[in-house]
Short mmCIF file of C-alpha atoms in Angstrom, two decimals:
data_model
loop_
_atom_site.label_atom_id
_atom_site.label_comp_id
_atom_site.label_asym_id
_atom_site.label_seq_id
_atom_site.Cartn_x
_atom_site.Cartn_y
_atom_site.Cartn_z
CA UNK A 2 39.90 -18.85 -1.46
CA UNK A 3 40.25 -15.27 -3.39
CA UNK A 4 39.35 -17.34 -6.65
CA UNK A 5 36.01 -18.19 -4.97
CA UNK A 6 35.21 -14.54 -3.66
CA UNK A 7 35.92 -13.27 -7.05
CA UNK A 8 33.06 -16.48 -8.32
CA UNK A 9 30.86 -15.28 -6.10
CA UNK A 10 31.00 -11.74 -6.41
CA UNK A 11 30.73 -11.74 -9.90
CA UNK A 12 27.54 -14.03 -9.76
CA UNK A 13 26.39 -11.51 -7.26
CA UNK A 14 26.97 -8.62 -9.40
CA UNK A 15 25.76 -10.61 -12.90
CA UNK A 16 22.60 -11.62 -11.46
CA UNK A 17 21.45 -8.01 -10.63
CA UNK A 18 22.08 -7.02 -14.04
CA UNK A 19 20.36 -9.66 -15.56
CA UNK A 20 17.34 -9.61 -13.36
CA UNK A 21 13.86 -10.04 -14.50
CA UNK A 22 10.31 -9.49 -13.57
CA UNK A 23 9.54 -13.21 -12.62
CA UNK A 24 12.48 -15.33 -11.05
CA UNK A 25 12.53 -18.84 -10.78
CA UNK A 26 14.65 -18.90 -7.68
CA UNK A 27 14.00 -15.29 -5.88
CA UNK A 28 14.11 -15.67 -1.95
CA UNK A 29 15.54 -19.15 -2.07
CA UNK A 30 16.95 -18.10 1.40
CA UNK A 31 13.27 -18.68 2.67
CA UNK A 32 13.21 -22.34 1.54
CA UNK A 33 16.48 -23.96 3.47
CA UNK A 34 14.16 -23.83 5.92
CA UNK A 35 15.02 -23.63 9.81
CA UNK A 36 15.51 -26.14 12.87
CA UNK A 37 17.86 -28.64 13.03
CA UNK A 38 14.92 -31.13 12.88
CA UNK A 39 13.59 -30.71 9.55
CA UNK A 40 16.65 -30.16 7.92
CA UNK A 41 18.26 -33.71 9.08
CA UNK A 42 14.84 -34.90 8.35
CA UNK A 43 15.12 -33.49 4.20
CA UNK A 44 12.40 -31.43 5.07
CA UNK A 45 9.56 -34.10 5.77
CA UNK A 46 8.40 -32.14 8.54
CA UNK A 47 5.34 -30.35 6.64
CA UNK A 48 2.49 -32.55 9.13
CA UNK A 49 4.54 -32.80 11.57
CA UNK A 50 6.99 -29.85 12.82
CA UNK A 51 5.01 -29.10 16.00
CA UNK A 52 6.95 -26.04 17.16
CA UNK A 53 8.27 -22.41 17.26
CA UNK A 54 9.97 -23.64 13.70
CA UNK A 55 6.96 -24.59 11.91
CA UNK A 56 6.40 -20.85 10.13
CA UNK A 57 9.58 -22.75 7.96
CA UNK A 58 8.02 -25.42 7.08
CA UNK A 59 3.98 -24.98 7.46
CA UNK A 60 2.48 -22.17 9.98
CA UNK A 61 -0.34 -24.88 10.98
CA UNK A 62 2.08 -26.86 13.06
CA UNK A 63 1.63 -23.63 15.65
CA UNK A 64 -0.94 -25.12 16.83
CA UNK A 65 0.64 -27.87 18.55
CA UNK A 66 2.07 -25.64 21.01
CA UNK A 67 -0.27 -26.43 23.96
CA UNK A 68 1.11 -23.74 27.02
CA UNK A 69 3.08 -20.63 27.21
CA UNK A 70 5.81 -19.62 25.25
CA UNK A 71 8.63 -20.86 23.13
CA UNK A 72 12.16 -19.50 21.50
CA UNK A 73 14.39 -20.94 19.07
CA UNK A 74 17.62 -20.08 18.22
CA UNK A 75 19.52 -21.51 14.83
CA UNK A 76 23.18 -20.81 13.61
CA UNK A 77 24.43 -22.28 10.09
CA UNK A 78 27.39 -22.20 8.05
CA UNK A 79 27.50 -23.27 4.07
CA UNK A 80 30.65 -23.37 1.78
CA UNK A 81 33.59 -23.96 4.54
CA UNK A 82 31.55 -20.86 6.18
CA UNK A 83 31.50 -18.29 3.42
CA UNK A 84 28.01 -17.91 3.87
CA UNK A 85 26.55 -18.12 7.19
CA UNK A 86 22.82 -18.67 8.18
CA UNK A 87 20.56 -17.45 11.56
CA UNK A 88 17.04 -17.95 12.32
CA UNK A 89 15.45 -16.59 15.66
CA UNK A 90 12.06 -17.02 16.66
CA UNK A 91 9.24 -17.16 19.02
CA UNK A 92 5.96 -18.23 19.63
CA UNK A 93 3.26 -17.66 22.02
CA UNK A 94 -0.13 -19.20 22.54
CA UNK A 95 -3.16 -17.11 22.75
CA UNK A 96 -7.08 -17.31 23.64
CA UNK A 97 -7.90 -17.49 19.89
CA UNK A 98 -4.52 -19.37 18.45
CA UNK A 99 -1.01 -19.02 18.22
CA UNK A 100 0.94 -16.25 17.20
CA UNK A 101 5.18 -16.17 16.28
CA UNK A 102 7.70 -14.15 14.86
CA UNK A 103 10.60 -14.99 13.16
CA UNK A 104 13.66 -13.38 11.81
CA UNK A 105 15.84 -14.87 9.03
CA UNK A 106 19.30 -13.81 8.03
CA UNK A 107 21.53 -15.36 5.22
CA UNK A 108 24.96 -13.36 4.91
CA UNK A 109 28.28 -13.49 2.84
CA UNK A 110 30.53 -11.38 4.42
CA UNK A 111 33.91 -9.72 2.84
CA UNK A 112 33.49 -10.13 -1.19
CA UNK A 113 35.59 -8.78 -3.66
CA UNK A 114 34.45 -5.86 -5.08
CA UNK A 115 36.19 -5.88 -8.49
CA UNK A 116 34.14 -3.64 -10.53
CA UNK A 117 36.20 -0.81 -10.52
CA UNK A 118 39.67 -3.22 -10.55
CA UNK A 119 40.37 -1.50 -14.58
CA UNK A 120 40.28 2.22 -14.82
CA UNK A 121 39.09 3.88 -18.11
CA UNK A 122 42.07 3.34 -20.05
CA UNK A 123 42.41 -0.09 -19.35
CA UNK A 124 45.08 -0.49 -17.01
CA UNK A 125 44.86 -3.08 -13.84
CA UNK A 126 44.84 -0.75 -10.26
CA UNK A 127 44.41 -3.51 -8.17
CA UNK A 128 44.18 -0.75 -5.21
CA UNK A 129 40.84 -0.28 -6.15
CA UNK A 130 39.98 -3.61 -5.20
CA UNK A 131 37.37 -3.58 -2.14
CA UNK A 132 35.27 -5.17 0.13
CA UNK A 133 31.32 -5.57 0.16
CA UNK A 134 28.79 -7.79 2.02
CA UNK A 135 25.38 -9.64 0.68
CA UNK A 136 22.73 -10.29 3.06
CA UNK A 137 19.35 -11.41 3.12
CA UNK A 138 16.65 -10.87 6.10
CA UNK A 139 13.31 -11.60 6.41
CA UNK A 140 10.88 -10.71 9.08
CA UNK A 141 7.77 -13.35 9.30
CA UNK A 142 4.46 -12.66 11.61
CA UNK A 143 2.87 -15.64 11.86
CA UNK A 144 -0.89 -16.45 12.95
CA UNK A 145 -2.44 -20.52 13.61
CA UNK A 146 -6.12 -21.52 14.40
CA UNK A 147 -8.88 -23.75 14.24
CA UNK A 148 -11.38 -22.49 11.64
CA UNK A 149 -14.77 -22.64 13.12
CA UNK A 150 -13.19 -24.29 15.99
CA UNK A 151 -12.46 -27.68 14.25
CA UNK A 152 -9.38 -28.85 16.48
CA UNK A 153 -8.91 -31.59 13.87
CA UNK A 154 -7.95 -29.22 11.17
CA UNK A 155 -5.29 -26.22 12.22
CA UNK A 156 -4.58 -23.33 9.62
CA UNK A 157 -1.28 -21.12 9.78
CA UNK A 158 -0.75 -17.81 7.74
CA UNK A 159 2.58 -16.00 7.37
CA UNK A 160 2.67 -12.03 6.41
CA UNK A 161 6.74 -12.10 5.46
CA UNK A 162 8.88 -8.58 5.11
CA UNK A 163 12.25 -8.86 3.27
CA UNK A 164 14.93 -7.13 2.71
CA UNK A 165 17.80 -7.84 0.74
CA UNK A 166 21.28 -6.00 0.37
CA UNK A 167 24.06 -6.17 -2.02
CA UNK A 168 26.91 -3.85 -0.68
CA UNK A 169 26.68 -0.12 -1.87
CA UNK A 170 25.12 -1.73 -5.51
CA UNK A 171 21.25 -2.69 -4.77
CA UNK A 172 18.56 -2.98 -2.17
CA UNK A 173 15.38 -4.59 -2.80
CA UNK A 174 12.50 -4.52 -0.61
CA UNK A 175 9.49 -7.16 -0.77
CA UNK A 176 6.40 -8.54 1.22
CA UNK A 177 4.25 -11.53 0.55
CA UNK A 178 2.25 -14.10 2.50
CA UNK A 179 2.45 -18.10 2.79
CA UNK A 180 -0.41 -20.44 4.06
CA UNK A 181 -0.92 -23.66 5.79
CA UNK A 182 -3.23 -26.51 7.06
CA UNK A 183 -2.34 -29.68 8.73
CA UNK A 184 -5.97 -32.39 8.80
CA UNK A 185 -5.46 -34.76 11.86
CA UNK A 186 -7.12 -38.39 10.62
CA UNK A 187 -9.17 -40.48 13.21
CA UNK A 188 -6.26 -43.33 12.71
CA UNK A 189 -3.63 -41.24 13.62
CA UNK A 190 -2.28 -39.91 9.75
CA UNK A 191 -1.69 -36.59 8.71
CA UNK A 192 -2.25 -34.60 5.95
CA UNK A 193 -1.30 -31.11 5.36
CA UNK A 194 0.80 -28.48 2.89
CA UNK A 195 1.91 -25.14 2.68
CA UNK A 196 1.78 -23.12 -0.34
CA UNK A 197 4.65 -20.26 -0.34
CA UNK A 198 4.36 -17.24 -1.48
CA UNK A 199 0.15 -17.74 -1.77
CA UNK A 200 -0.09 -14.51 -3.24
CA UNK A 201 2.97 -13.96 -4.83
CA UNK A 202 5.92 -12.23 -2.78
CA UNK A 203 6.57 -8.77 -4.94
CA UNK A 204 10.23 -7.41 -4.50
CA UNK A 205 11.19 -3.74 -5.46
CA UNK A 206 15.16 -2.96 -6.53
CA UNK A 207 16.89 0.50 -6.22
CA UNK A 208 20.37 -0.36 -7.91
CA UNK A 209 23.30 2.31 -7.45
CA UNK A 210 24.21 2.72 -10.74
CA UNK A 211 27.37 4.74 -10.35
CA UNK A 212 28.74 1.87 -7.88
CA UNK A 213 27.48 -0.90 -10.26
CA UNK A 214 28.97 0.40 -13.47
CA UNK A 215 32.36 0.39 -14.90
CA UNK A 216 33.89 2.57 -18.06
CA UNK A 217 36.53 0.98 -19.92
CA UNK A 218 37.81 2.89 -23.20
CA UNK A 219 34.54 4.43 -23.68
CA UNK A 220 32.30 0.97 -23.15
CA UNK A 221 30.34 1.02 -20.00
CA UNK A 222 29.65 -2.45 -18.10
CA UNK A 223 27.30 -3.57 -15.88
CA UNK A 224 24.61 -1.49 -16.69
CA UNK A 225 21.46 -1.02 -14.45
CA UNK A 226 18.80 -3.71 -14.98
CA UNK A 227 15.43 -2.02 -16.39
CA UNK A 228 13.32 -4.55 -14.46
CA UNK A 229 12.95 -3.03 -10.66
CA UNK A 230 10.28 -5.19 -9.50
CA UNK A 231 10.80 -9.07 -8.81
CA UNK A 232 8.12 -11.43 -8.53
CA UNK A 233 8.14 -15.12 -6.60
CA UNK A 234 5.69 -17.01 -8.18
CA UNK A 235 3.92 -20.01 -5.43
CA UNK A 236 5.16 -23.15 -4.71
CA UNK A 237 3.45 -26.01 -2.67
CA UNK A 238 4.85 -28.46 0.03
CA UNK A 239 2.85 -31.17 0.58
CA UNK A 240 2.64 -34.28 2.99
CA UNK A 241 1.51 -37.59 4.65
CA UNK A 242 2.97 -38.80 8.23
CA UNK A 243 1.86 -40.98 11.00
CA UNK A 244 3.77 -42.33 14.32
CA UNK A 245 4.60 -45.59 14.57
CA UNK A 246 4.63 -46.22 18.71
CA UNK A 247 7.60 -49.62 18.18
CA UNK A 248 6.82 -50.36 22.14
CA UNK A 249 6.46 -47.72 25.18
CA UNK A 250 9.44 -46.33 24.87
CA UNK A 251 10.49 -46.43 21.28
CA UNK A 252 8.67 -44.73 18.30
CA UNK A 253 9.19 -43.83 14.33
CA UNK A 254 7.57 -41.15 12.47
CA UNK A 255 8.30 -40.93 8.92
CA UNK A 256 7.15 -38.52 6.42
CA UNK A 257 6.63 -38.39 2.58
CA UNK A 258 5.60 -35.72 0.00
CA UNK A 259 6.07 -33.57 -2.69
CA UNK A 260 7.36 -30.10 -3.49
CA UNK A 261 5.48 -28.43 -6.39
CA UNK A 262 7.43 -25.10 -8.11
CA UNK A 263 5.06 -23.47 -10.44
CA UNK A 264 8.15 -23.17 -13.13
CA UNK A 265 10.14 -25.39 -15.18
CA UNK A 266 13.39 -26.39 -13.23
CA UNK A 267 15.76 -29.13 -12.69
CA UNK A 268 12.85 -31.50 -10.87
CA UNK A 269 12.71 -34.82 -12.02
CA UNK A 270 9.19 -34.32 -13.43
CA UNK A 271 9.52 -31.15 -15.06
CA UNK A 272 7.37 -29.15 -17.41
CA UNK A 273 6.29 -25.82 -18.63
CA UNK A 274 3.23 -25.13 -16.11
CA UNK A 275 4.91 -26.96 -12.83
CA UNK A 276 8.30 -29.26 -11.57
CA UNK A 277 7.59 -32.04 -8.96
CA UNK A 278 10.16 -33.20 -6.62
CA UNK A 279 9.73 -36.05 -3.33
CA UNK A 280 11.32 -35.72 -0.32
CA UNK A 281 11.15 -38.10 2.22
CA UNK A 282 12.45 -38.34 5.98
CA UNK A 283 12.02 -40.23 9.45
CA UNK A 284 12.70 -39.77 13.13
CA UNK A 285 13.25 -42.38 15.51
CA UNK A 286 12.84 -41.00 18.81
CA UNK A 287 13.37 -42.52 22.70
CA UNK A 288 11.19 -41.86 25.35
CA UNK A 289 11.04 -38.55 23.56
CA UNK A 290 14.28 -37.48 24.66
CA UNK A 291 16.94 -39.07 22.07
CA UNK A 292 16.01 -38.40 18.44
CA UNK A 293 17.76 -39.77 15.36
CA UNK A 294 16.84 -38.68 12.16
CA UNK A 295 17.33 -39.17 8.13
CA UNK A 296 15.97 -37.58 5.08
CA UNK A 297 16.55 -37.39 1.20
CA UNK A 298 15.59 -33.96 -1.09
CA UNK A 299 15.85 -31.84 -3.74
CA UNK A 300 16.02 -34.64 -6.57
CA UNK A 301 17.47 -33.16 -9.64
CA UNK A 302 18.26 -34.18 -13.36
CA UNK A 303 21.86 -33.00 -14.20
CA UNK A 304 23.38 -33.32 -17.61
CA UNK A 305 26.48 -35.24 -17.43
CA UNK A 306 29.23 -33.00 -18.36
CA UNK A 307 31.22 -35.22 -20.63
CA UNK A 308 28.20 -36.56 -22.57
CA UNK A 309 25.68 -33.71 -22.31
CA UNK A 310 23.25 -36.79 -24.15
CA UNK A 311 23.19 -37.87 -21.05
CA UNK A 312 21.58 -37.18 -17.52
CA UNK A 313 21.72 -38.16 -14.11
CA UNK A 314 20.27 -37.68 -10.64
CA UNK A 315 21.37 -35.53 -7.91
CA UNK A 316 19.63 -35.24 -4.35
CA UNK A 317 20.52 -34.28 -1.07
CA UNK A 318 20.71 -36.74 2.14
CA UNK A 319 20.56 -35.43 5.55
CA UNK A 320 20.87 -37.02 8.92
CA UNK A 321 21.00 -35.75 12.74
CA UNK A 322 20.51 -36.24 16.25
CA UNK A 323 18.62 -34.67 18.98
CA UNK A 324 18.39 -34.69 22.14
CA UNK A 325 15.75 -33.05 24.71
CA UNK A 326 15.79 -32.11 28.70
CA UNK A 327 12.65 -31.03 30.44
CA UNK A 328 11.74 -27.61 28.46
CA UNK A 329 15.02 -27.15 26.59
CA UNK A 330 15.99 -29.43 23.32
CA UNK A 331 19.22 -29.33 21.34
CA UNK A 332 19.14 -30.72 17.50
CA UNK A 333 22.09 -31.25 15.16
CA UNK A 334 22.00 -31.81 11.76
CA UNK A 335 24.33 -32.52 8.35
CA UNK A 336 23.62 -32.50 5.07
CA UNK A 337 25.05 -32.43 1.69
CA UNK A 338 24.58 -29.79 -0.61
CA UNK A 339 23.52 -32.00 -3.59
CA UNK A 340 24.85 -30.04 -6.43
CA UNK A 341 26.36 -31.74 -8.74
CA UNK A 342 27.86 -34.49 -6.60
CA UNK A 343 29.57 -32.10 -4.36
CA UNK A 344 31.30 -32.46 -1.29
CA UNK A 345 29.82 -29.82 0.29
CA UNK A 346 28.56 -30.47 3.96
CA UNK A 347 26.76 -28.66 6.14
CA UNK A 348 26.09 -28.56 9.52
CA UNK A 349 22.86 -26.97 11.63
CA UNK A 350 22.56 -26.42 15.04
CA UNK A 351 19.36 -25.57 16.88
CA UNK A 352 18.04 -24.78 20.39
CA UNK A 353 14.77 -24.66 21.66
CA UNK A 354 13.37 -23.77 24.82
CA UNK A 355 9.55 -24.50 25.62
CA UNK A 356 8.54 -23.05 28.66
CA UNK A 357 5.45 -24.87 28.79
CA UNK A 358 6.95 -27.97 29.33
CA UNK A 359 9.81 -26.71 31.02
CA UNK A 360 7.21 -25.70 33.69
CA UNK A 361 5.39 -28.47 33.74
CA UNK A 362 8.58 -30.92 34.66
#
């Protein structure tokens, strides 16, 4: 467990240093997404995510929320709970629309500090070892409506605050905006997407520098970065769904799409300008109270270690369960980290309570 800590920290620490104006992967915290729901279902939830959680996954899917009010509540633990995940949020319908707020928080709690672990001469004082904490928050306003009054075609915007910490070492400030639209079909399909970070999502660093940097027989480490300012470029989510009523009781809604990062990454279909990934998920649901779900993500090309010639695939499955009483639903939801073939599971629990329906049972 220290040997991990120490991993982590040091990643922590190295990726400051090394920062630059545009990151591939700034703010990931923003894209695990949040609700039990979409994450069993991989994500395919971009048409269809009809609730206090949609500002996630598309700010459109607001609209669905017919009466009164709704709250959400999320807790989430990754890496046998080194890092642990919340989401709250709320929602309330309007004259004009829709309007929720949301508040995102990804922590790691109790890292090594080792940076000051060899003193100037280049002896070991492992007394100096400390402790520090990384976090991640975001604050999200979030806005749906029919344009013109078109009820077949709803539009969500987010205006997103963050701030991230790093200990005593950096803070780094940053706004930006996302947008979405969901088109309802006359046969019952969906189309819709969200593009993240629409404008661009600007971060601004202060690093300590005296906490950051180490002197070791005259050679200084981990010196400041000279790039303050981080930029996430846009990326697009994208998707089809329909429901599938199997009898009166019994219905399937599945989803498929396609993620779009305006970079080259690890995306099966990668290039210079833009890397496309699918996801795809379903839910089964019973008289809208039972709900079992399944999804597949973040498809990757990894070089095989042993014969770097070579490549192979890595994704992530998900799966979960649901269940729903009058006004107040409770999801679950587990899913693999994909990495590399790792064994790293996950699991997700949400609550929701909608009042509107709560009311009107």
């Amino acid at each position: 467990m220290m040997k991990k800590y120490f991993l982590l920290a040091f990643s922590l620490v190295f990726g400051i240093s090394q920062s630059q104006i545009i990151r591939k992967y700034s703010n990931e915290f923003l894209n695990i997404g949040a609700g039990a729901r979409g994450l069993a279902m991989g994500g395919a939830v971009v048409t269809n995510q009809d609730d206090v959680y949609s500002p996630m996954w598309n700010p459109a899917g607001l609209m669905a929320i017919e009466k009164d009010w709704q709250g959400a509540a999320m807790h989430a633990e990754y890496f046998e709970s080194i890092a642990k995940y919340d989401y709250l949020a709320y929602a309330k319908v309007l004259e004009t629309g829709v309007f929720g707020v949301s508040v995102v928080r990804l922590g790691v709690d109790n890292i090594l500090n080792t940076t000051q672990l060899i003193d100037t001469e280049g002896n070991i004082d492992y007394d100096k070892i400390t402790k520090f904490s990384q976090s991640d928050y975001a604050a999200i306003l979030s806005y749906a409506f029919n344009p013109a009054g078109n009820t077949k075609l709803d539009v969500g915007i987010n205006a997103k605050i963050v701030y991230r910490n790093v200990g005593k070492f950096a803070n780094g400030y940053g706004f930006g905006f996302d947008i979405g639209a969901i088109y309802k079909m006359d046969n019952g399909w969906k189309i819709g997407g969200m593009l993240r970070d629409a404008t661009t999502t600007v971060n601004f660093w202060s690093v300590n520098q005296k906490e950051l940097s180490t002197v070791v027989n005259g050679e200084e480490f981990n010196p400041a970065p000279k790039d303050k300012m981080e930029l996430t470029m846009p990326k697009l989510n994208a998707g089809v769904s329909k429901t599938f009523n199997i009898n009166s009781s019994v219905y399937v809604l599945p989803e498929a799409g396609i993620n779009v990062d305006f970079a080259k990454t690890a995306a099966l279909l990668s290039t210079d300008f833009a890397s496309i990934t699918p996801y795809a998920g379903a839910e089964l649901g019973y008289q809208k109270m039972i709900f079992v779900r399944l999804g597949v993500n973040r498809f990757q090309s990894i070089t095989d270690i042993e014969d770097v010639s070579r490549t192979k695939v890595s994704f992530q499955p998900s799966a979960g369960i649901g269940i729903r009483y009058r006004g107040l639903t409770l999801d679950y939801a587990i899913t693999n980290s994909g990495i590399g073939g790792s064994n790293f599971y996950s699991n997700f629990f949400s609550l929701k309570l909608d009042m509107g329906q709560f009311r009107n049972d």
